[in-house]
Short mmCIF file of C-alpha atoms in Angstrom, two decimals:
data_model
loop_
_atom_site.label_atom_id
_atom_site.label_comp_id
_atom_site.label_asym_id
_atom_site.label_seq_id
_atom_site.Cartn_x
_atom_site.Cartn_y
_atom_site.Cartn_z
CA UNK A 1 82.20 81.68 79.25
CA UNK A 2 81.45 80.46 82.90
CA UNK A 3 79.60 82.83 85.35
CA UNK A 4 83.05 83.38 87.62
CA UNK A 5 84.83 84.68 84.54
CA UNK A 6 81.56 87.27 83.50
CA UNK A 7 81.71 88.16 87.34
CA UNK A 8 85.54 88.37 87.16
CA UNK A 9 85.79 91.21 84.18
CA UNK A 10 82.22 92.92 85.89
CA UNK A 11 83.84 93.80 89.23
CA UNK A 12 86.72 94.90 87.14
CA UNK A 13 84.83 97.14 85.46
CA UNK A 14 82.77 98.38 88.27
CA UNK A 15 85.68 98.80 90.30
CA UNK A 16 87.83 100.64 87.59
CA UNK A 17 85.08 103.05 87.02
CA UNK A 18 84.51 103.53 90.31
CA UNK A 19 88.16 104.13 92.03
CA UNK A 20 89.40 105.79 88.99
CA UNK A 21 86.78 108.35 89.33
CA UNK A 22 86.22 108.11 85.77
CA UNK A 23 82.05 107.58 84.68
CA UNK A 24 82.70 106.56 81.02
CA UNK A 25 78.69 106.95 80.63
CA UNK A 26 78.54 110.54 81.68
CA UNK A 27 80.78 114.31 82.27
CA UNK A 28 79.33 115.78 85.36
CA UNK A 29 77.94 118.90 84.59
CA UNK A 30 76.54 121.38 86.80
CA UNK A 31 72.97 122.35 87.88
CA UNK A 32 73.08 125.27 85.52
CA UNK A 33 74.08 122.99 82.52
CA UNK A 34 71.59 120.74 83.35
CA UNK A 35 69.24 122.96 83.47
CA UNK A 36 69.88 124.06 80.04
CA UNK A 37 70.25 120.26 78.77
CA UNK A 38 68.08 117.83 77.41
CA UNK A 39 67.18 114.59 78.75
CA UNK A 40 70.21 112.45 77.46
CA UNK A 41 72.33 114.75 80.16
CA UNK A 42 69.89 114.22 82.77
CA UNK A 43 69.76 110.61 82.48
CA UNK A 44 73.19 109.97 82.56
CA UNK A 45 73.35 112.34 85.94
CA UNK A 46 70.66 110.11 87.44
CA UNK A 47 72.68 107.31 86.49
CA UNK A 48 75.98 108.45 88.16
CA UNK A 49 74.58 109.54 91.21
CA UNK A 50 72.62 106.53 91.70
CA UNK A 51 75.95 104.52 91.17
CA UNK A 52 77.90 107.12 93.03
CA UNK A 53 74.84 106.07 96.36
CA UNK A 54 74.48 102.21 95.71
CA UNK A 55 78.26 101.12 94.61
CA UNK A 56 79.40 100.43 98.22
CA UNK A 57 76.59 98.59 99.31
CA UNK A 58 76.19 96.29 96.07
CA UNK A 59 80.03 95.60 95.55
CA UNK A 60 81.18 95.05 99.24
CA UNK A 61 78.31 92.19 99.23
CA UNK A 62 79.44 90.95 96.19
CA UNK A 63 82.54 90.54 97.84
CA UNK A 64 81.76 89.81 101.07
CA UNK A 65 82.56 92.67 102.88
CA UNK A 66 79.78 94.33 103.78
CA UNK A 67 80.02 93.78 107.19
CA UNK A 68 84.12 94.36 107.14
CA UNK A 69 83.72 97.66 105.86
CA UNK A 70 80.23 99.40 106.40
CA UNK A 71 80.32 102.16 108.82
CA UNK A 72 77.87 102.01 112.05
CA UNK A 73 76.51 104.92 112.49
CA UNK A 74 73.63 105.78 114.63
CA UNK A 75 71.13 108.24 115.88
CA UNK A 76 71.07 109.64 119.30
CA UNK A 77 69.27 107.59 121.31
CA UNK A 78 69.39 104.65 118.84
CA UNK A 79 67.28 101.59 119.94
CA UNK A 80 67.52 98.93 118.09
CA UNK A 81 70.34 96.03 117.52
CA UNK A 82 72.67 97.83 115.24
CA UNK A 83 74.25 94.85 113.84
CA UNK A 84 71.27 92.78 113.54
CA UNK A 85 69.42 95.06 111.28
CA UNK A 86 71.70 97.64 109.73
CA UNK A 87 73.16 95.54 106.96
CA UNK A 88 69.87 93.65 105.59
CA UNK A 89 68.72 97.74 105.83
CA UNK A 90 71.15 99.08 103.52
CA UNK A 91 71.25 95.53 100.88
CA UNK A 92 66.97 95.77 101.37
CA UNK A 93 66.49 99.38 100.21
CA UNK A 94 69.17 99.20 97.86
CA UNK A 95 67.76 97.18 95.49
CA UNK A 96 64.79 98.06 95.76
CA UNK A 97 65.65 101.33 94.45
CA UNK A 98 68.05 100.13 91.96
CA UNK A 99 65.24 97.24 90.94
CA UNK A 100 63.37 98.93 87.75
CA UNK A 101 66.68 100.36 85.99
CA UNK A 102 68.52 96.51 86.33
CA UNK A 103 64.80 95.03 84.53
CA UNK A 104 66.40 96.58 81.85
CA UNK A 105 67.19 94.40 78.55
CA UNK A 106 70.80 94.24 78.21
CA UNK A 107 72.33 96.98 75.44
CA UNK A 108 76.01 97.63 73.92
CA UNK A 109 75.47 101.25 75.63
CA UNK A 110 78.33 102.56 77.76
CA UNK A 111 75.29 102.78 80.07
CA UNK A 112 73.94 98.80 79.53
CA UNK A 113 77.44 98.02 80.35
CA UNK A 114 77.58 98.96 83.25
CA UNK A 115 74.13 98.35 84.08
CA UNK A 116 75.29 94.87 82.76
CA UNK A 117 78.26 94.58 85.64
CA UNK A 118 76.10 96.15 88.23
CA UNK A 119 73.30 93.34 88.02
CA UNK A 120 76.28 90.73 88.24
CA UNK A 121 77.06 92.36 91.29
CA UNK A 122 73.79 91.91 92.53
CA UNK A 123 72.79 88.71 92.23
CA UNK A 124 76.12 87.30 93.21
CA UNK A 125 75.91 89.61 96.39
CA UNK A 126 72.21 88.47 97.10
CA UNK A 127 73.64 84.88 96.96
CA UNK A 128 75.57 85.67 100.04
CA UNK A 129 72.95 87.29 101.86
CA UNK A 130 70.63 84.01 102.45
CA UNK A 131 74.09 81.70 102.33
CA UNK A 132 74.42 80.79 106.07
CA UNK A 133 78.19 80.13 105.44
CA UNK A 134 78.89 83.56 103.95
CA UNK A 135 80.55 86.52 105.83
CA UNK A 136 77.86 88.18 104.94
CA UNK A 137 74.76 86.41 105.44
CA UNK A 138 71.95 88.72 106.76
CA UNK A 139 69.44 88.28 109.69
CA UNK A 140 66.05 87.74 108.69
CA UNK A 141 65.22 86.10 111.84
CA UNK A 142 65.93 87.58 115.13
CA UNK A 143 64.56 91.20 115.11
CA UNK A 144 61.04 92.95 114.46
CA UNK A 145 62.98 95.23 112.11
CA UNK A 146 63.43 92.60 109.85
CA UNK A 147 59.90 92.89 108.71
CA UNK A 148 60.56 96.08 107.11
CA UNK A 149 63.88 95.31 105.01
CA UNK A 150 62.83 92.17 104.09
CA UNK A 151 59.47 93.70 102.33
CA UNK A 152 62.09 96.15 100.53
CA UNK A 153 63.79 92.98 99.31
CA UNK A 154 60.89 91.86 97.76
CA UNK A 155 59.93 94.71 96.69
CA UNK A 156 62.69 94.70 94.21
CA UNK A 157 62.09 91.17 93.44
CA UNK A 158 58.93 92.02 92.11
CA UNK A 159 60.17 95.27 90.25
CA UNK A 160 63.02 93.58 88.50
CA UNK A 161 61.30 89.86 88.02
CA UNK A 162 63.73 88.83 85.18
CA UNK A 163 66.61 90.85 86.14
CA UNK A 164 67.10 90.00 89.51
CA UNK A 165 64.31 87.07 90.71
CA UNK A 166 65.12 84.95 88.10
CA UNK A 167 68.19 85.42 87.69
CA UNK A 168 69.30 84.09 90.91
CA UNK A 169 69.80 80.29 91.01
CA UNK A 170 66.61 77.84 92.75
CA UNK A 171 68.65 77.24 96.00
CA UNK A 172 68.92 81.05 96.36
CA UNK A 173 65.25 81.31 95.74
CA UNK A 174 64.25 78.85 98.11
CA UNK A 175 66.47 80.77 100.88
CA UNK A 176 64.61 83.83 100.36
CA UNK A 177 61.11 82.35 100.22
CA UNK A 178 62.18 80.51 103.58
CA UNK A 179 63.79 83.97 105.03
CA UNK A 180 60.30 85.46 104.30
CA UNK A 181 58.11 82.78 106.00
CA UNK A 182 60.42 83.11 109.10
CA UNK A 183 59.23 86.81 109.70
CA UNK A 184 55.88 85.32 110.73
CA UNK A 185 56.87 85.02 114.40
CA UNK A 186 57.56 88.44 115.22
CA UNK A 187 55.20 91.71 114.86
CA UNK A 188 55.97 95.25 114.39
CA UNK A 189 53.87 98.74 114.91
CA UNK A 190 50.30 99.09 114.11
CA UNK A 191 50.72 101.20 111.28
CA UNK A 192 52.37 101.14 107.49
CA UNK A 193 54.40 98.51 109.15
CA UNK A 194 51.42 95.88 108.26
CA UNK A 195 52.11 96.63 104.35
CA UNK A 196 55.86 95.53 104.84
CA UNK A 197 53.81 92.25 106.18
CA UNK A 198 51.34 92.28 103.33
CA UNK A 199 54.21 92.81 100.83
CA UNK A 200 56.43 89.91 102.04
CA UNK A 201 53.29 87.79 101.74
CA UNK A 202 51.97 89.43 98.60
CA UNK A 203 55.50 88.35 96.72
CA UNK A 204 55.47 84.80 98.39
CA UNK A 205 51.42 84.36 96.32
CA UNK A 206 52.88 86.07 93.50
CA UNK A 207 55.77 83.44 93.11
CA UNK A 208 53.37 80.64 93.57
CA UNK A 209 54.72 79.99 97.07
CA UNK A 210 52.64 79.34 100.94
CA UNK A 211 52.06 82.61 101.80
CA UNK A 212 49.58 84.11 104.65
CA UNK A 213 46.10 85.40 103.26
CA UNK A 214 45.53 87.04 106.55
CA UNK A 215 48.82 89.55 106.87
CA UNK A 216 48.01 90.40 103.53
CA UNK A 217 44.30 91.01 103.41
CA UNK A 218 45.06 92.81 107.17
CA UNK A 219 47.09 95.25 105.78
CA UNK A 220 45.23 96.22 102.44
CA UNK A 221 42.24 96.07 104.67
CA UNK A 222 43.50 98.53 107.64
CA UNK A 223 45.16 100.67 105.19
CA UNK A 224 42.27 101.17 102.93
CA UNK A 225 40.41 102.33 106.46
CA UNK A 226 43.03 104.57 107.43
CA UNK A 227 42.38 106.55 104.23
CA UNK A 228 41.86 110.46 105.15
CA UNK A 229 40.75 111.99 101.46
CA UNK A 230 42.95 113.83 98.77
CA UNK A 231 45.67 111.38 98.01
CA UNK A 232 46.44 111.27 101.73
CA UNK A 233 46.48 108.13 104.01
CA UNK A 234 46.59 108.25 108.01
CA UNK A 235 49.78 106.39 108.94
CA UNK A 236 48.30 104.21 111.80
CA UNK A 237 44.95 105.83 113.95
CA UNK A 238 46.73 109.15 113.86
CA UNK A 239 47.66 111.35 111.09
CA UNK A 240 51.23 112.27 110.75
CA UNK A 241 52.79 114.76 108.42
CA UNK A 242 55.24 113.60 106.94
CA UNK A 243 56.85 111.83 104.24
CA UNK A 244 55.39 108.21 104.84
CA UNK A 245 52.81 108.09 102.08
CA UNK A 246 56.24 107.86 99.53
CA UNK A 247 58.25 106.16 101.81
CA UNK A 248 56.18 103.78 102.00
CA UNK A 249 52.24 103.82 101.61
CA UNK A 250 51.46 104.45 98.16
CA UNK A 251 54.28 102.93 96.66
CA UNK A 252 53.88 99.51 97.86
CA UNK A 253 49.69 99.42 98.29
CA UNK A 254 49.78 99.89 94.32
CA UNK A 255 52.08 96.98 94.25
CA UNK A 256 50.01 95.02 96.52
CA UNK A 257 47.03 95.18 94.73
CA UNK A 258 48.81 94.96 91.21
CA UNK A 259 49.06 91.39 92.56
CA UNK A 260 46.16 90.70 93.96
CA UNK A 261 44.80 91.88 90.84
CA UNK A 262 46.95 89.71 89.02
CA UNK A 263 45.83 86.87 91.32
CA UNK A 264 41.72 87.73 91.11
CA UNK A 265 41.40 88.25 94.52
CA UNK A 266 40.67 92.13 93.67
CA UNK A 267 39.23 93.83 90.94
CA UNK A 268 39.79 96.21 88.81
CA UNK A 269 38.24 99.44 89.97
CA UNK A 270 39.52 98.76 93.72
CA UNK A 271 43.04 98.52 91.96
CA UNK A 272 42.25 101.84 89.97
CA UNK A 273 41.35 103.75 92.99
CA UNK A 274 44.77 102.93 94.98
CA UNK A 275 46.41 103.81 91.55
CA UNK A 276 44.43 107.15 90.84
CA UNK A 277 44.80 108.10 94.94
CA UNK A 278 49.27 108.01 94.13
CA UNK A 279 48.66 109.49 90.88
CA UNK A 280 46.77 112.23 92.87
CA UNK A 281 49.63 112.25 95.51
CA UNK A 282 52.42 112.78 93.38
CA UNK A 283 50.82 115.92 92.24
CA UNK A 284 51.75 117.31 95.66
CA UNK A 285 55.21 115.73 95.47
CA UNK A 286 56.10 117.72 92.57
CA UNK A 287 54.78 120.51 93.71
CA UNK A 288 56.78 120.60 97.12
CA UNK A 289 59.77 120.69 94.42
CA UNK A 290 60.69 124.39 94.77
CA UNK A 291 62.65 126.52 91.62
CA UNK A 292 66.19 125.74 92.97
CA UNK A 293 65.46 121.86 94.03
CA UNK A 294 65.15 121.84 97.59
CA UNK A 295 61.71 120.56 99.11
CA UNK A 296 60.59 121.13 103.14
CA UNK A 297 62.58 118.55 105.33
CA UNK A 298 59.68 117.79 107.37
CA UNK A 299 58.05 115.15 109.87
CA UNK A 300 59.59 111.78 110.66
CA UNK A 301 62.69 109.81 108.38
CA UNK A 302 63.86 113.07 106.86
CA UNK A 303 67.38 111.40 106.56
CA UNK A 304 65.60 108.97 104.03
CA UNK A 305 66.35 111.87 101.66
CA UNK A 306 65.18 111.65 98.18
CA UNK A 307 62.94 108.24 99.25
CA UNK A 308 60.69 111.29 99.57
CA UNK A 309 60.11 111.19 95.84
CA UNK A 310 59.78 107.72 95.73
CA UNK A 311 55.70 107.76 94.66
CA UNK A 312 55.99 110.63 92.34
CA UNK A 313 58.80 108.23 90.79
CA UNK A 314 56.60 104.87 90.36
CA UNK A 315 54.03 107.09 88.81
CA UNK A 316 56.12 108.31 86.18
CA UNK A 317 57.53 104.38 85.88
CA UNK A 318 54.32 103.17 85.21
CA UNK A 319 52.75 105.68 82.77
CA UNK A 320 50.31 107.45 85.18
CA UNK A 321 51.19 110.56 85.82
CA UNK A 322 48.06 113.38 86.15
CA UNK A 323 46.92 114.90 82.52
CA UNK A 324 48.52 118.09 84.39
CA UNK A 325 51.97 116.67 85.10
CA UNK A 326 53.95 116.21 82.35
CA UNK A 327 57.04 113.67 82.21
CA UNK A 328 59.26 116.28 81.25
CA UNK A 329 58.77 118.84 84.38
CA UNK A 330 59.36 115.56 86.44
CA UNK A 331 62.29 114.58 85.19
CA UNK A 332 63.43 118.22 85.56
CA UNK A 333 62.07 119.03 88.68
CA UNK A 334 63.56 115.44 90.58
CA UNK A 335 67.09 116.45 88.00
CA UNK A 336 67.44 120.11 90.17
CA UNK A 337 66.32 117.75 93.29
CA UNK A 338 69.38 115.70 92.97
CA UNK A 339 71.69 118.08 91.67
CA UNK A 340 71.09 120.04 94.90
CA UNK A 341 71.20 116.67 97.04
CA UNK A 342 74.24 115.23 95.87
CA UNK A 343 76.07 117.60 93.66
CA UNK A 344 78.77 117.89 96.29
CA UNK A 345 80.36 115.47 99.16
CA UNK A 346 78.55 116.58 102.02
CA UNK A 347 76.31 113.46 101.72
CA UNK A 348 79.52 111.25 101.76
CA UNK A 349 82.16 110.20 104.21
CA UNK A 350 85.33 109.47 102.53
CA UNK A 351 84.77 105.87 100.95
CA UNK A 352 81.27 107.04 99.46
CA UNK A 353 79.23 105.94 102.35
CA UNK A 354 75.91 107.93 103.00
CA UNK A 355 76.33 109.84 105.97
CA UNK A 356 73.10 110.31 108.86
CA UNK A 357 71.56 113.80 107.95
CA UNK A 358 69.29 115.82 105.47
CA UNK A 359 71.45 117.59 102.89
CA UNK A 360 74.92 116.99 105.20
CA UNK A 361 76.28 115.09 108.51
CA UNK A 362 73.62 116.35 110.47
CA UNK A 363 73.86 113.30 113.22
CA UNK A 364 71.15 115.18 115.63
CA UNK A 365 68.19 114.86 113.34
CA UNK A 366 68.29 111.07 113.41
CA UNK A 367 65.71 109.03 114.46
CA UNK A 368 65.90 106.45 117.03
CA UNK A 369 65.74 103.58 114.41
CA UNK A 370 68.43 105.20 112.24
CA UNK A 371 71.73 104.38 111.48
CA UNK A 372 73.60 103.54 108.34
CA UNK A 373 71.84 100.90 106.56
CA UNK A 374 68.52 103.08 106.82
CA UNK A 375 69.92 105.68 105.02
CA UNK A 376 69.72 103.34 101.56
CA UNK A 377 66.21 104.19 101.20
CA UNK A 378 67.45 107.63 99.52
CA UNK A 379 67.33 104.80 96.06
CA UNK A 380 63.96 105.01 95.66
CA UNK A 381 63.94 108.12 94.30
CA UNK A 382 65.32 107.42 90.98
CA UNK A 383 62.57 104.17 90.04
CA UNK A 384 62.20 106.31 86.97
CA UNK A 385 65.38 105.26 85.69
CA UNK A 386 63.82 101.85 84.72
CA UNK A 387 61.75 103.93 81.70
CA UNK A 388 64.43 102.91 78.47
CA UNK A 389 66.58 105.65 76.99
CA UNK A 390 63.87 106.66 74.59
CA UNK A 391 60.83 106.90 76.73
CA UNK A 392 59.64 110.83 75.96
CA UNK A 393 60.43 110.95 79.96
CA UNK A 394 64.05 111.22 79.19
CA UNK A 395 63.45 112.33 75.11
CA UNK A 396 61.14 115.43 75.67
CA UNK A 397 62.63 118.93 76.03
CA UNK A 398 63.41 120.50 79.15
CA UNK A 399 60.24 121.63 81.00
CA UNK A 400 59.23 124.48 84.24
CA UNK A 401 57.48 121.96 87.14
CA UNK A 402 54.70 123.83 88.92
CA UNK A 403 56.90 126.08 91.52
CA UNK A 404 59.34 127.60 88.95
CA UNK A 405 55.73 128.63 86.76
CA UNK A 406 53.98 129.83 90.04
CA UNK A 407 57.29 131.98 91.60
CA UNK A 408 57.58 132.93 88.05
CA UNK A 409 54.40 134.51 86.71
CA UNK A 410 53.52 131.69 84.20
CA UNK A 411 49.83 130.09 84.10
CA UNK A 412 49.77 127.63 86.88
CA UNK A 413 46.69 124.78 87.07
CA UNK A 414 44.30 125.79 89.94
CA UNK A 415 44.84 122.59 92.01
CA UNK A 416 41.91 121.40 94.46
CA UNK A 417 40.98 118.13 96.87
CA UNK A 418 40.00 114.85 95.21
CA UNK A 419 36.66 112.61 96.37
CA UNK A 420 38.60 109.11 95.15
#
């Protein structure tokens, strides 16, 4: 059967699924029924509400459109070239969130079918990202912004190595190694921005490719300096409270030194101290998780959404949650999270495009980089979805996370600062 064809019957599916309104994999069910469910119900929620976030990003690039039909939307005050950075926004943190659940092996689930259809999608929309003839070809090169999406895009490149890197054909790969090395003209702020530089270059030595040993020993080396105690890292010279150390920080200095690690050019207890510093971190990310699901919406990006989860997430992917944090009370905790998120429309215009805002169209919170594509990063919540079906994440019963034992009465750990 030629690729075309497989593509062919994918979009079909996707696209029957999707405008029919019909989710053969799950029933929605309500945050009470959840509540009272096991993990097979939770799963398939994740599931359709990370389809229900991604689908119009991933299929209009598949088929060219995503420019045609992506709204532009911006914050007040908005300062950046909209349509020079929006679009590789949205594809960028797409996929990165979407990255651990398509590394999946292929299944004859309702669920690996369309997981199946969906990584079609993706690899024949990346094709037209780096395709200078396509509709949809993305700029790597003109803007500073740039920087950041294209570290998301490898970011998922190293998350989903088999599923999406090499799956994609050698001129595509070659298009995206080239895209990366092109970023090396520009500069962006001194802060986490130098770990979207590190990353970019971190892939490039991963892949066996010319990479930049200076970006990426810069960044590990400022960030490590920048380092304020308890799990915590300063985002630049100044501290700033917000949701940075998931958005970005922890997440992708673990993956940073996974490779360097990988590479010998760190070693192992260096690696174990970034890794034991998000473990520690996600500890306050689940407890920020209050009894009904909401969480504060403070400090800068707030209309990133549920990227705020995004390092409590790649703990639980990789196996190291704290001794204290069981995989059940995270699933639950992020499961009332989302139910509360995206339960109903207000997070959607009326062709299932995010909209700017926290939990609604709430335009006047928007930062001046924000428009659209930024809102994409809301993905990276769900990295736990690339644990299979029968990881005791999903299998284990239903569990109270920390604030539902604390408001209720129950024995709650005594938590305290870290010295790592």
């Amino acid at each position: 059967m030629s690729f075309k064809l497989t593509l062919k019957k994918s979009k079909e599916l996707v696209a029957s699924l999707h405008f029919a309104g019909i989710f053969v994999l799950i029933a929605l069910s309500s945050t009470a029924q959840t509540k009272q469910s096991g993990g097979t119900a939770d799963r398939k929620f994740w599931v359709k509400t990370l389809y229900r976030i991604s689908y119009p990003v991933i299929n209009n690039l598949a088929n060219e459109t995503l420019k045609q039909n992506m709204p532009l939307e911006k914050g007040n005050n908005y300062n950046l070239k909209l349509e020079h950075v929006t679009y590789l926004e949205a594809v960028g943190r797409t996929i990165a969130g979407i990255a651990p659940w398509l590394e999946l092996p292929d299944d004859d689930s309702e669920e690996g079918k369309l997981r199946k259809s969906f990584r079609l999608l993706v690899i024949e929309g990346l094709k037209h990202a780096v395709d200078p003839k396509s509709k949809d070809y993305l700029d790597f090169r003109s803007e500073p912004q740039a920087i950041v999406d294209a570290a998301y895009v490898a970011q998922a490149f190293i998350r989903a190595p088999k599923g999406i890197w090499a799956a994609l054909d050698t001129t595509t790969q070659q298009r995206y190694v080239e895209e990366f090395k092109s970023l090396r003209n520009r500069t962006g702020a001194y802060n986490n921005w130098l770990l979207f530089a590190g990353l970019t270059e971190g892939f490039l030595f991963k892949i066996g490719a010319q990479y930049d040993p200076a970006r990426l020993q810069f960044a590990l080396k400022k960030i490590n300096e920048w380092y304020v105690g308890d799990s915590w890292y300063s985002d630049g010279e100044k501290f700033s409270m917000d949701y940075y150390n998931s958005y970005v920080i922890h997440p992708m200095m673990v993956d940073l030194m996974q490779i360097m690690l990988e590479k010998g050019k760190t070693n192992v207890d260096d690696y174990n101290k970034s890794l034991a510093r998000m473990a520690r971190y996600s500890e306050y990310l689940e407890r920020v998780i209050a009894p009904d699901g909401s969480y504060p919406a403070y400090g800068r990006s707030v209309t990133y959404r549920t990227a705020a989860f995004q390092a409590l997430g790649q703990t639980a992917l990789i196996g190291k949650l704290p001794a204290e944090v069981s995989p059940a009370q995270v699933r639950c905790a992020l499961t009332a999270v989302f139910h509360r998120m995206y339960d109903g429309k207000q997070n959607f215009d009326n062709n299932g495009w995010l909209v700017l805002g926290f939990n609604g169209h709430q335009p006047e919170i928007a930062d001046v980089y924000t428009s659209t594509g930024s809102l994409y990063m809301a993905t990276l919540g769900f990295l736990p979805l690339g644990l299979k079906a029968n990881d005791p994440f999903w299998t284990s019963p239903p569990a109270p996370w920390t604030s539902v034992k604390a408001w209720s009465g129950a024995k709650v750990k005594k938590d305290y600062k870290v010295e790592y």
